[in-house]
Amino acid sequence: MNKILVVDDDRELRTTLAEVLEQEGLPAVSAQSADDALNQLQQESFDLILLDLVMPGTDGMSAIPLIRKLAPRSRIIVMTAYASVQNAVQALQQGADDYIVKPFKIDAFMLTVRLNLQKTRFCEETEAADLDKIFNGLANGLRRQTLQLLSRQGQMRFMDLVRALEIEDHTKVNFHLKVLRESGFIDQTPNKLYELTTNGQRAATCLSYICKSLEA
Amino acid sequence: MNKILVVDDDRELRTTLAEVLEQEGLPAVSAQSADDALNQLQQESFDLILLDLVMPGTDGMSAIPLIRKLAPRSRIIVMTAYASVQNAVQALQQGADDYIVKPFKIDAFMLTVRLNLQKTRFCEETEAADLDKIFNGLANGLRRQTLQLLSRQGQMRFMDLVRALEIEDHTKVNFHLKVLRESGFIDQTPNKLYELTTNGQRAATCLSYICKSLEA
DNA sequence: ATCCCTTGTGAAGTTTTCTTCACAGGCTGA
DNA sequence: TCAGCCTGTGAAGAAAACTTCACAAGGGAT
């Protein structure tokens, strides 16, 4: 788990970084060029790839899409001299996930590494378990209306909701409320009022955002 | 456009930062405490909020969810002393979007600011065609992975896609590709390469937007 | 030519999601 | 107390979504 690939033409830097990572219990492999890195990637996979932008041979920037092709799931952190905002933006647009400004302190470096590993873990968990429920929750028109209503009104009683939605059969609404509850978008106060959970608020925000851009 | 709120109890730092931002053509307002910031947010909205974690009164960490409530679409960057990885991770989990390690150089600071503004702009580009179609397209894990893959890779051949998805039965992938095609998310080049349509790119953006807001 | 990989199609079957209906306990106001 | 509304549950059927299987045309390499 948590394998890391360090790509830098500066021998001293890349070995230092690899050592630091190993000391922190993170298995690290180093590569001296983009091509070297691409070879490594064909043989094994890494969770994190630290990539220098300025290198002889294939440079880091052009390597990003190639790396992405071989390792679509890895996180790519580019290491950039802080002169160039432009460069860093471009790298992210090419498919990098994060950047770290050179020269950096080891602490800052480890912070970036840890946070990005954290994100890979989170992505994996979310991807498997929750996202299905979440998108399933939003995939239905009635449920979307419900979220928007609750977002506007705060709390609502069941039958008020049914009437606001203009649905004749209240059990149909009930069904969808159950789905929303199981998706973690809504819950009920002790006195039976329905309200959005934190996740539900996020979903509603996202929805209103999308709707707004539709109107424009 | 691009309004920024600087929240720090250190008077000198926050005025310095605000001045630097103004010099770069970015309108900045400063707040001396979390409560002060929350008041500001009730009156006007900001694209970016720079938030110190350590402050007297309501501390930055507990302020994050409150800020999120008032400004769900702003980007929050926490400023953290680089001692504590734990803190930064926690801040991101609370709903922050990025972090910058104190002390920082002005160049590194501006880089972070610029990149995050870039990201807000990217989010705003999203325009949806049809909500049902989009959410239905996104309601399936395989289709989400496909969109993300194509978003990263640009164009892919069928079997490469199948292998990247690690699905044994290619006809299953075919089914979902058909759904995506019928939803108008992908199409095929004359030489059979699959690629995202404009709508597909929007959907992929929407997807990453939702994922990001869920990460918080 | 032959073999194998690519890129499909279509139908049948399975699973999930959605709708409808029958029913029921609790509370409220007359 | 009784009628009537509120807030549900559960089962059954319909519809949609998804998976699996059988098969096949075309292209490329040996």
CSV table of C-alpha atoms (C1' of nucleotides) in Angstrom, one decimal:
chain,number,residue,atom,x,y,z
A,1,MET,CA,0.0,0.0,0.0
A,2,ASN,CA,0.9,3.6,-0.5
A,3,LYS,CA,3.7,3.1,-2.9
A,4,ILE,CA,5.4,6.2,-4.1
A,5,LEU,CA,7.4,7.0,-7.2
A,6,VAL,CA,9.9,9.9,-7.1
A,7,VAL,CA,10.9,11.3,-10.5
A,8,ASP,CA,13.7,13.9,-10.6
A,9,ASP,CA,16.9,14.2,-12.5
A,10,ASP,CA,18.7,15.6,-9.4
A,11,ARG,CA,20.2,12.4,-8.0
A,12,GLU,CA,20.7,13.9,-4.5
A,13,LEU,CA,17.2,15.2,-4.2
A,14,ARG,CA,15.5,12.1,-5.4
A,15,THR,CA,17.4,9.8,-3.1
A,16,THR,CA,16.9,12.1,-0.2
A,17,LEU,CA,13.2,12.2,-0.8
A,18,ALA,CA,13.0,8.5,-1.2
A,19,GLU,CA,14.9,8.0,2.1
A,20,VAL,CA,12.7,10.5,3.9
A,21,LEU,CA,9.6,8.7,2.6
A,22,GLU,CA,11.0,5.3,3.6
A,23,GLN,CA,11.8,6.6,7.1
A,24,GLU,CA,8.1,7.6,7.4
A,25,GLY,CA,7.1,4.1,6.4
A,26,LEU,CA,6.2,4.8,2.9
A,27,PRO,CA,7.8,2.5,0.3
A,28,ALA,CA,9.4,4.7,-2.4
A,29,VAL,CA,11.0,4.0,-5.7
A,30,SER,CA,13.0,6.7,-7.6
A,31,ALA,CA,13.4,7.3,-11.3
A,32,GLN,CA,15.9,9.7,-12.9
A,33,SER,CA,13.9,10.7,-16.0
A,34,ALA,CA,10.4,10.7,-17.3
A,35,ASP,CA,11.2,7.7,-19.6
A,36,ASP,CA,12.6,5.8,-16.7
A,37,ALA,CA,9.4,6.5,-14.8
A,38,LEU,CA,7.2,5.4,-17.6
A,39,ASN,CA,9.1,2.1,-17.7
A,40,GLN,CA,8.6,1.6,-14.0
A,41,LEU,CA,4.9,2.3,-14.4
A,42,GLN,CA,4.6,-0.4,-16.9
A,43,GLN,CA,5.8,-2.9,-14.4
A,44,GLU,CA,4.2,-1.9,-11.2
A,45,SER,CA,1.6,0.7,-10.0
A,46,PHE,CA,2.0,3.5,-7.5
A,47,ASP,CA,-0.4,5.5,-5.4
A,48,LEU,CA,1.5,8.7,-5.7
A,49,ILE,CA,3.9,10.0,-8.3
A,50,LEU,CA,6.2,13.0,-7.5
A,51,LEU,CA,7.2,14.5,-10.7
A,52,ASP,CA,9.8,17.2,-11.4
A,53,LEU,CA,8.8,19.5,-14.2
A,54,VAL,CA,12.2,20.4,-15.4
A,55,MET,CA,14.2,17.4,-16.6
A,56,PRO,CA,16.4,16.6,-19.6
A,57,GLY,CA,14.8,14.3,-22.2
A,58,THR,CA,11.1,14.1,-22.0
A,59,ASP,CA,10.2,17.0,-19.7
A,60,GLY,CA,7.7,16.6,-16.8
A,61,MET,CA,5.0,18.6,-18.4
A,62,SER,CA,4.7,16.4,-21.5
A,63,ALA,CA,5.2,13.3,-19.3
A,64,ILE,CA,2.0,14.0,-17.4
A,65,PRO,CA,-0.5,12.7,-20.0
A,66,LEU,CA,1.7,9.7,-20.7
A,67,ILE,CA,1.8,8.9,-17.0
A,68,ARG,CA,-1.9,9.4,-16.8
A,69,LYS,CA,-2.4,6.9,-19.5
A,70,LEU,CA,-0.4,4.2,-17.7
A,71,ALA,CA,-1.6,5.1,-14.2
A,72,PRO,CA,-5.0,6.6,-14.4
A,73,ARG,CA,-5.7,6.2,-10.8
A,74,SER,CA,-2.5,7.5,-9.3
A,75,ARG,CA,-2.2,10.9,-7.9
A,76,ILE,CA,0.4,13.0,-9.6
A,77,ILE,CA,2.2,15.8,-7.7
A,78,VAL,CA,4.4,18.1,-9.7
A,79,MET,CA,7.4,19.7,-8.1
A,80,THR,CA,7.7,23.2,-9.5
A,81,ALA,CA,10.1,26.1,-9.0
A,82,TYR,CA,7.9,28.8,-7.6
A,83,ALA,CA,8.7,31.2,-10.4
A,84,SER,CA,6.0,30.0,-12.6
A,85,VAL,CA,2.4,30.1,-11.8
A,86,GLN,CA,1.6,29.5,-15.4
A,87,ASN,CA,3.5,26.2,-15.4
A,88,ALA,CA,1.7,24.9,-12.4
A,89,VAL,CA,-1.7,25.8,-13.8
A,90,GLN,CA,-0.8,24.1,-17.0
A,91,ALA,CA,0.4,21.0,-15.2
A,92,LEU,CA,-3.0,20.7,-13.4
A,93,GLN,CA,-4.8,21.1,-16.7
A,94,GLN,CA,-2.6,18.3,-18.1
A,95,GLY,CA,-3.8,16.0,-15.4
A,96,ALA,CA,-1.7,16.5,-12.3
A,97,ASP,CA,-3.5,16.5,-9.0
A,98,ASP,CA,-1.4,18.8,-6.9
A,99,TYR,CA,1.8,20.7,-6.9
A,100,ILE,CA,4.6,21.6,-4.4
A,101,VAL,CA,6.8,24.6,-4.8
A,102,LYS,CA,10.5,24.1,-4.9
A,103,PRO,CA,12.6,24.6,-2.8
A,104,PHE,CA,10.5,23.1,0.0
A,105,LYS,CA,11.0,22.1,3.6
A,106,ILE,CA,10.8,18.4,4.4
A,107,ASP,CA,7.8,19.1,6.7
A,108,ALA,CA,5.9,20.8,4.0
A,109,PHE,CA,6.8,18.0,1.6
A,110,MET,CA,5.5,15.4,3.9
A,111,LEU,CA,2.4,17.3,4.5
A,112,THR,CA,1.6,17.4,0.8
A,113,VAL,CA,2.4,13.7,0.5
A,114,ARG,CA,0.3,12.7,3.5
A,115,LEU,CA,-2.7,14.8,2.4
A,116,ASN,CA,-2.6,13.4,-1.1
A,117,LEU,CA,-2.4,9.9,0.1
A,118,GLN,CA,-5.3,10.7,2.4
A,119,LYS,CA,-7.2,11.8,-0.7
A,120,THR,CA,-6.5,8.6,-2.6
A,121,ARG,CA,-7.9,6.7,0.3
A,122,PHE,CA,-10.9,8.9,0.5
A,123,CYS,CA,-11.6,8.6,-3.2
A,124,GLU,CA,-11.4,4.9,-3.1
A,125,GLU,CA,-13.8,4.6,-0.2
A,126,THR,CA,-16.2,7.1,-1.7
A,127,GLU,CA,-16.1,5.6,-5.1
A,128,ALA,CA,-17.0,2.2,-3.9
A,129,ALA,CA,-19.6,2.8,-1.2
A,130,ASP,CA,-21.3,6.2,-1.3
A,131,LEU,CA,-21.3,7.7,-4.7
A,132,ASP,CA,-23.7,5.1,-6.1
A,133,LYS,CA,-26.2,6.0,-3.4
A,134,ILE,CA,-25.6,9.7,-3.8
A,135,PHE,CA,-26.1,9.8,-7.6
A,136,ASN,CA,-28.9,7.4,-7.3
A,137,GLY,CA,-30.5,9.8,-4.9
A,138,LEU,CA,-30.1,12.7,-7.4
A,139,ALA,CA,-31.1,10.6,-10.4
A,140,ASN,CA,-34.8,11.0,-9.7
A,141,GLY,CA,-36.8,14.1,-10.4
A,142,LEU,CA,-39.1,13.8,-7.4
A,143,ARG,CA,-36.1,13.4,-5.1
A,144,ARG,CA,-34.4,16.4,-6.6
A,145,GLN,CA,-37.6,18.5,-6.0
A,146,THR,CA,-37.7,17.3,-2.5
A,147,LEU,CA,-34.2,18.3,-1.8
A,148,GLN,CA,-34.8,21.7,-3.2
A,149,LEU,CA,-37.9,22.2,-1.2
A,150,LEU,CA,-36.3,21.2,2.0
A,151,SER,CA,-33.3,23.4,1.2
A,152,ARG,CA,-35.6,26.3,0.8
A,153,GLN,CA,-38.0,25.6,3.7
A,154,GLY,CA,-35.6,24.2,6.2
A,155,GLN,CA,-38.0,21.7,7.8
A,156,MET,CA,-41.3,20.3,6.5
A,157,ARG,CA,-44.0,18.0,7.7
A,158,PHE,CA,-44.7,15.0,5.6
A,159,MET,CA,-48.1,16.0,4.1
A,160,ASP,CA,-47.0,19.5,3.5
A,161,LEU,CA,-44.2,18.1,1.4
A,162,VAL,CA,-46.6,15.8,-0.5
A,163,ARG,CA,-48.9,18.7,-1.3
A,164,ALA,CA,-46.0,21.0,-2.3
A,165,LEU,CA,-44.8,18.3,-4.7
A,166,GLU,CA,-48.4,18.0,-6.0
A,167,ILE,CA,-48.3,14.2,-5.8
A,168,GLU,CA,-51.6,12.6,-5.3
A,169,ASP,CA,-50.3,9.3,-3.8
A,170,HIS,CA,-48.6,10.1,-0.5
A,171,THR,CA,-47.0,6.6,-0.3
A,172,LYS,CA,-45.1,7.3,-3.4
A,173,VAL,CA,-43.5,10.3,-1.7
A,174,ASN,CA,-42.9,8.1,1.2
A,175,PHE,CA,-41.0,5.7,-0.9
A,176,HIS,CA,-38.7,8.4,-2.2
A,177,LEU,CA,-38.2,9.9,1.3
A,178,LYS,CA,-37.0,6.6,2.4
A,179,VAL,CA,-34.5,6.5,-0.4
A,180,LEU,CA,-33.3,9.9,0.5
A,181,ARG,CA,-33.0,8.9,4.1
A,182,GLU,CA,-31.0,5.8,3.2
A,183,SER,CA,-28.7,7.9,1.0
A,184,GLY,CA,-28.1,10.1,4.0
A,185,PHE,CA,-29.5,13.2,2.5
A,186,ILE,CA,-32.4,13.8,4.9
A,187,ASP,CA,-33.4,12.8,8.4
A,188,GLN,CA,-36.2,13.4,10.8
A,189,THR,CA,-36.4,15.4,13.9
A,190,PRO,CA,-38.0,13.8,16.9
A,191,ASN,CA,-41.3,15.5,16.1
A,192,LYS,CA,-41.3,14.0,12.6
A,193,LEU,CA,-40.2,17.0,10.7
A,194,TYR,CA,-38.0,16.2,7.7
A,195,GLU,CA,-34.8,18.2,7.2
A,196,LEU,CA,-31.6,18.0,5.2
A,197,THR,CA,-28.5,16.5,6.6
A,198,THR,CA,-25.1,18.1,5.9
A,199,ASN,CA,-24.7,15.8,2.9
A,200,GLY,CA,-28.2,16.7,1.8
A,201,GLN,CA,-27.3,20.4,2.0
A,202,ARG,CA,-24.3,19.8,-0.2
A,203,ALA,CA,-26.4,17.9,-2.7
A,204,ALA,CA,-29.0,20.6,-2.7
A,205,THR,CA,-26.3,23.3,-3.2
A,206,CYS,CA,-24.9,21.4,-6.1
A,207,LEU,CA,-28.4,21.1,-7.6
A,208,SER,CA,-29.2,24.7,-7.3
A,209,TYR,CA,-25.9,25.6,-8.7
A,210,ILE,CA,-26.6,23.4,-11.8
A,211,CYS,CA,-30.1,24.7,-12.2
A,212,LYS,CA,-28.9,28.3,-12.0
A,213,SER,CA,-26.4,27.7,-14.8
A,214,LEU,CA,-29.3,26.1,-16.8
A,215,GLU,CA,-31.4,29.3,-16.6
A,216,ALA,CA,-28.6,31.5,-17.8
B,1,MET,CA,-15.1,39.3,-9.6
B,2,ASN,CA,-12.5,37.4,-7.6
B,3,LYS,CA,-13.2,38.9,-4.2
B,4,ILE,CA,-11.1,37.6,-1.4
B,5,LEU,CA,-11.5,37.6,2.3
B,6,VAL,CA,-8.4,37.4,4.6
B,7,VAL,CA,-9.1,36.2,8.1
B,8,ASP,CA,-6.2,36.4,10.6
B,9,ASP,CA,-5.8,37.8,14.0
B,10,ASP,CA,-2.3,39.0,13.2
B,11,ARG,CA,-3.0,42.6,12.1
B,12,GLU,CA,0.3,43.0,10.3
B,13,LEU,CA,0.0,39.8,8.3
B,14,ARG,CA,-3.6,40.3,7.2
B,15,THR,CA,-3.0,43.8,6.1
B,16,THR,CA,0.1,42.8,4.3
B,17,LEU,CA,-1.7,40.0,2.5
B,18,ALA,CA,-4.6,42.2,1.6
B,19,GLU,CA,-2.2,44.8,0.2
B,20,VAL,CA,-0.3,42.2,-1.8
B,21,LEU,CA,-3.6,40.9,-3.2
B,22,GLU,CA,-4.8,44.4,-4.1
B,23,GLN,CA,-1.5,45.1,-5.9
B,24,GLU,CA,-2.1,42.0,-8.0
B,25,GLY,CA,-5.5,43.4,-8.9
B,26,LEU,CA,-7.5,41.2,-6.6
B,27,PRO,CA,-10.0,43.0,-4.3
B,28,ALA,CA,-9.4,41.9,-0.7
B,29,VAL,CA,-11.2,42.5,2.5
B,30,SER,CA,-9.7,41.5,5.9
B,31,ALA,CA,-11.3,40.2,9.0
B,32,GLN,CA,-9.6,39.9,12.4
B,33,SER,CA,-11.6,37.0,13.8
B,34,ALA,CA,-13.8,34.2,12.7
B,35,ASP,CA,-16.9,36.0,14.0
B,36,ASP,CA,-15.9,39.1,12.2
B,37,ALA,CA,-15.5,37.0,9.0
B,38,LEU,CA,-19.0,35.4,9.5
B,39,ASN,CA,-20.5,38.9,9.8
B,40,GLN,CA,-18.8,40.0,6.5
B,41,LEU,CA,-20.1,36.8,4.8
B,42,GLN,CA,-23.7,37.6,5.7
B,43,GLN,CA,-23.4,40.9,3.9
B,44,GLU,CA,-21.4,40.0,0.8
B,45,SER,CA,-19.9,37.0,-0.9
B,46,PHE,CA,-16.3,36.1,-1.7
B,47,ASP,CA,-14.7,33.8,-4.2
B,48,LEU,CA,-11.8,32.9,-1.9
B,49,ILE,CA,-11.5,32.9,1.9
B,50,LEU,CA,-8.0,32.7,3.5
B,51,LEU,CA,-8.5,31.4,7.0
B,52,ASP,CA,-6.0,31.3,9.8
B,53,LEU,CA,-6.5,28.2,11.9
B,54,VAL,CA,-5.2,29.6,15.2
B,55,MET,CA,-7.2,32.5,16.4
B,56,PRO,CA,-8.6,33.8,19.7
B,57,GLY,CA,-12.4,33.4,20.0
B,58,THR,CA,-14.0,31.0,17.5
B,59,ASP,CA,-10.9,29.2,16.1
B,60,GLY,CA,-10.5,28.6,12.4
B,61,MET,CA,-11.2,24.9,12.5
B,62,SER,CA,-14.6,25.3,14.1
B,63,ALA,CA,-15.3,28.3,11.8
B,64,ILE,CA,-15.0,26.2,8.7
B,65,PRO,CA,-18.4,24.5,8.8
B,66,LEU,CA,-20.0,27.8,9.7
B,67,ILE,CA,-18.4,29.5,6.8
B,68,ARG,CA,-19.4,26.7,4.5
B,69,LYS,CA,-23.0,27.2,5.5
B,70,LEU,CA,-22.9,30.9,4.6
B,71,ALA,CA,-20.7,30.5,1.6
B,72,PRO,CA,-21.2,27.1,0.1
B,73,ARG,CA,-19.5,28.0,-3.2
B,74,SER,CA,-16.5,29.9,-2.0
B,75,ARG,CA,-13.1,28.2,-1.8
B,76,ILE,CA,-11.6,28.1,1.6
B,77,ILE,CA,-7.8,28.0,2.0
B,78,VAL,CA,-6.6,27.4,5.5
B,79,MET,CA,-3.3,28.9,6.6
B,80,THR,CA,-1.5,26.4,8.9
B,81,ALA,CA,1.8,26.3,10.7
B,82,TYR,CA,3.6,23.4,9.2
B,83,ALA,CA,4.0,21.6,12.4
B,84,SER,CA,0.7,19.8,12.2
B,85,VAL,CA,-0.2,17.4,9.4
B,86,GLN,CA,-3.2,16.3,11.5
B,87,ASN,CA,-4.6,19.8,11.6
B,88,ALA,CA,-4.5,20.3,7.9
B,89,VAL,CA,-6.1,17.0,7.2
B,90,GLN,CA,-8.8,17.7,9.6
B,91,ALA,CA,-9.4,21.2,8.1
B,92,LEU,CA,-9.9,19.6,4.7
B,93,GLN,CA,-12.3,17.1,6.2
B,94,GLN,CA,-14.2,20.0,7.7
B,95,GLY,CA,-14.7,21.5,4.3
B,96,ALA,CA,-11.7,23.6,3.4
B,97,ASP,CA,-10.5,23.3,-0.2
B,98,ASP,CA,-6.8,23.9,0.2
B,99,TYR,CA,-4.1,24.8,2.7
B,100,ILE,CA,-0.9,26.8,2.7
B,101,VAL,CA,1.8,26.2,5.2
B,102,LYS,CA,3.0,29.1,7.3
B,103,PRO,CA,5.4,30.8,7.1
B,104,PHE,CA,5.2,31.1,3.3
B,105,LYS,CA,6.9,33.2,0.7
B,106,ILE,CA,4.7,35.7,-1.1
B,107,ASP,CA,5.3,33.9,-4.4
B,108,ALA,CA,4.1,30.6,-3.0
B,109,PHE,CA,1.1,32.4,-1.5
B,110,MET,CA,0.1,34.0,-4.8
B,111,LEU,CA,0.5,30.7,-6.5
B,112,THR,CA,-1.9,29.1,-4.2
B,113,VAL,CA,-4.4,32.0,-4.6
B,114,ARG,CA,-4.1,32.0,-8.3
B,115,LEU,CA,-4.6,28.3,-8.7
B,116,ASN,CA,-7.6,28.3,-6.4
B,117,LEU,CA,-9.2,31.1,-8.3
B,118,GLN,CA,-8.5,29.2,-11.4
B,119,LYS,CA,-10.5,26.3,-9.9
B,120,THR,CA,-13.5,28.4,-9.1
B,121,ARG,CA,-13.6,29.6,-12.6
B,122,PHE,CA,-13.5,26.1,-13.8
B,123,CYS,CA,-16.4,25.2,-11.7
B,124,GLU,CA,-18.4,28.1,-13.0
B,125,GLU,CA,-18.0,26.9,-16.6
B,126,THR,CA,-20.3,24.0,-15.9
B,127,GLU,CA,-23.6,24.2,-17.7
B,128,ALA,CA,-26.0,21.4,-17.7
B,129,ALA,CA,-28.2,20.3,-20.6
B,130,ASP,CA,-30.7,18.0,-19.0
B,131,LEU,CA,-30.6,17.1,-15.3
B,132,ASP,CA,-32.3,13.8,-15.6
B,133,LYS,CA,-29.9,12.7,-18.3
B,134,ILE,CA,-26.9,13.9,-16.4
B,135,PHE,CA,-27.8,12.3,-13.2
B,136,ASN,CA,-28.9,9.1,-14.8
B,137,GLY,CA,-25.6,9.0,-16.7
B,138,LEU,CA,-23.8,9.6,-13.4
B,139,ALA,CA,-25.9,7.2,-11.4
B,140,ASN,CA,-23.8,4.2,-12.4
B,141,GLY,CA,-20.3,3.5,-11.1
B,142,LEU,CA,-19.0,2.1,-14.4
B,143,ARG,CA,-20.2,5.0,-16.3
B,144,ARG,CA,-18.7,7.4,-13.9
B,145,GLN,CA,-15.4,5.7,-14.2
B,146,THR,CA,-15.7,5.8,-17.9
B,147,LEU,CA,-16.3,9.5,-18.0
B,148,GLN,CA,-13.4,10.1,-15.7
B,149,LEU,CA,-11.1,8.0,-17.7
B,150,LEU,CA,-12.1,9.7,-21.0
B,151,SER,CA,-11.9,13.0,-19.3
B,152,ARG,CA,-8.3,12.3,-18.4
B,153,GLN,CA,-7.2,10.4,-21.4
B,154,GLY,CA,-9.0,12.3,-24.2
B,155,GLN,CA,-9.6,9.4,-26.6
B,156,MET,CA,-9.5,5.7,-26.0
B,157,ARG,CA,-10.0,2.6,-27.9
B,158,PHE,CA,-12.7,0.2,-26.8
B,159,MET,CA,-10.6,-2.6,-25.5
B,160,ASP,CA,-8.2,-0.3,-23.7
B,161,LEU,CA,-11.2,1.2,-22.0
B,162,VAL,CA,-12.4,-2.3,-21.0
B,163,ARG,CA,-9.0,-3.2,-19.6
B,164,ALA,CA,-8.6,0.1,-17.7
B,165,LEU,CA,-12.0,-0.5,-16.1
B,166,GLU,CA,-10.9,-4.0,-15.2
B,167,ILE,CA,-14.1,-5.5,-16.5
B,168,GLU,CA,-13.9,-9.1,-17.7
B,169,ASP,CA,-17.0,-9.0,-19.9
B,170,HIS,CA,-16.5,-6.5,-22.7
B,171,THR,CA,-20.2,-6.5,-23.7
B,172,LYS,CA,-21.1,-5.1,-20.3
B,173,VAL,CA,-18.9,-2.1,-21.0
B,174,ASN,CA,-20.5,-1.9,-24.4
B,175,PHE,CA,-23.9,-1.6,-22.8
B,176,HIS,CA,-22.8,1.3,-20.7
B,177,LEU,CA,-21.0,3.0,-23.6
B,178,LYS,CA,-24.3,2.8,-25.5
B,179,VAL,CA,-26.1,4.5,-22.6
B,180,LEU,CA,-23.5,7.2,-22.5
B,181,ARG,CA,-23.7,7.6,-26.2
B,182,GLU,CA,-27.5,7.8,-26.1
B,183,SER,CA,-27.3,10.4,-23.3
B,184,GLY,CA,-25.0,12.4,-25.6
B,185,PHE,CA,-22.0,12.2,-23.3
B,186,ILE,CA,-19.6,10.4,-25.6
B,187,ASP,CA,-19.2,9.8,-29.3
B,188,GLN,CA,-16.9,7.9,-31.6
B,189,THR,CA,-14.3,9.3,-34.0
B,190,PRO,CA,-14.3,7.8,-37.5
B,191,ASN,CA,-11.5,5.5,-36.4
B,192,LYS,CA,-13.6,4.1,-33.6
B,193,LEU,CA,-11.9,6.0,-30.7
B,194,TYR,CA,-14.3,7.0,-27.9
B,195,GLU,CA,-14.2,10.6,-26.7
B,196,LEU,CA,-16.3,12.9,-24.6
B,197,THR,CA,-18.7,15.3,-26.3
B,198,THR,CA,-19.1,18.8,-25.0
B,199,ASN,CA,-21.9,17.6,-22.8
B,200,GLY,CA,-19.8,14.7,-21.6
B,201,GLN,CA,-17.1,17.1,-20.6
B,202,ARG,CA,-19.7,19.1,-18.7
B,203,ALA,CA,-20.9,15.9,-17.0
B,204,ALA,CA,-17.4,15.0,-16.0
B,205,THR,CA,-16.8,18.4,-14.6
B,206,CYS,CA,-20.1,18.2,-12.7
B,207,LEU,CA,-18.9,14.8,-11.4
B,208,SER,CA,-15.6,16.1,-10.2
B,209,TYR,CA,-17.4,19.1,-8.7
B,210,ILE,CA,-19.7,16.9,-6.7
B,211,CYS,CA,-16.9,14.6,-5.7
B,212,LYS,CA,-15.0,17.6,-4.4
B,213,SER,CA,-17.9,18.9,-2.4
B,214,LEU,CA,-18.3,15.5,-0.9
B,215,GLU,CA,-14.7,15.3,0.1
B,216,ALA,CA,-15.3,18.2,2.4
C,1,DA,C1',-5.1,-19.3,-44.9
C,2,DT,C1',-5.5,-19.5,-40.1
C,3,DC,C1',-5.6,-17.7,-35.7
C,4,DC,C1',-6.6,-14.3,-32.6
C,5,DC,C1',-7.8,-9.8,-31.1
C,6,DT,C1',-11.1,-6.0,-31.7
C,7,DT,C1',-15.5,-4.3,-31.8
C,8,DG,C1',-19.5,-5.0,-31.9
C,9,DT,C1',-25.4,-6.9,-32.0
C,10,DG,C1',-29.4,-8.9,-30.0
C,11,DA,C1',-32.0,-11.6,-27.0
C,12,DA,C1',-32.9,-13.7,-22.7
C,13,DG,C1',-32.6,-13.4,-17.9
C,14,DT,C1',-31.8,-11.1,-13.5
C,15,DT,C1',-31.9,-7.4,-10.4
C,16,DT,C1',-33.2,-3.0,-9.0
C,17,DT,C1',-36.2,0.7,-8.9
C,18,DC,C1',-40.6,2.6,-9.0
C,19,DT,C1',-45.7,2.6,-8.5
C,20,DT,C1',-49.9,1.1,-6.7
C,21,DC,C1',-52.8,-0.7,-3.4
C,22,DA,C1',-54.6,-2.4,1.0
C,23,DC,C1',-54.3,-1.5,5.6
C,24,DA,C1',-53.4,0.5,10.4
C,25,DG,C1',-52.1,3.2,14.6
C,26,DG,C1',-52.1,7.8,16.5
C,27,DC,C1',-53.8,12.3,17.1
C,28,DT,C1',-57.2,16.1,16.9
C,29,DG,C1',-61.4,18.5,16.9
C,30,DA,C1',-66.4,18.3,17.2
D,1,DT,C1',-66.7,8.8,20.9
D,2,DC,C1',-66.3,9.2,16.2
D,3,DA,C1',-64.8,11.1,11.9
D,4,DG,C1',-61.0,12.4,9.5
D,5,DC,C1',-56.4,13.7,8.7
D,6,DC,C1',-51.4,12.6,9.5
D,7,DT,C1',-47.8,9.3,9.0
D,8,DG,C1',-46.6,5.5,8.0
D,9,DT,C1',-45.6,-0.2,6.6
D,10,DG,C1',-45.6,-4.1,3.5
D,11,DA,C1',-46.6,-6.7,-0.4
D,12,DA,C1',-47.3,-7.2,-5.2
D,13,DG,C1',-46.8,-5.9,-9.8
D,14,DA,C1',-44.8,-3.0,-13.6
D,15,DA,C1',-41.0,-0.8,-15.5
D,16,DA,C1',-36.4,0.2,-16.0
D,17,DA,C1',-31.7,-0.9,-15.5
D,18,DC,C1',-28.3,-4.1,-15.7
D,19,DT,C1',-25.8,-8.6,-16.8
D,20,DT,C1',-24.8,-12.6,-19.3
D,21,DC,C1',-24.6,-15.4,-23.2
D,22,DA,C1',-24.3,-16.7,-28.0
D,23,DC,C1',-22.7,-15.2,-32.1
D,24,DA,C1',-20.2,-12.6,-35.9
D,25,DA,C1',-17.9,-9.5,-39.1
D,26,DG,C1',-13.4,-7.3,-39.9
D,27,DG,C1',-8.4,-6.7,-39.5
D,28,DG,C1',-3.6,-8.0,-38.6
D,29,DA,C1',0.1,-11.0,-37.9
D,30,DT,C1',2.5,-15.4,-39.0
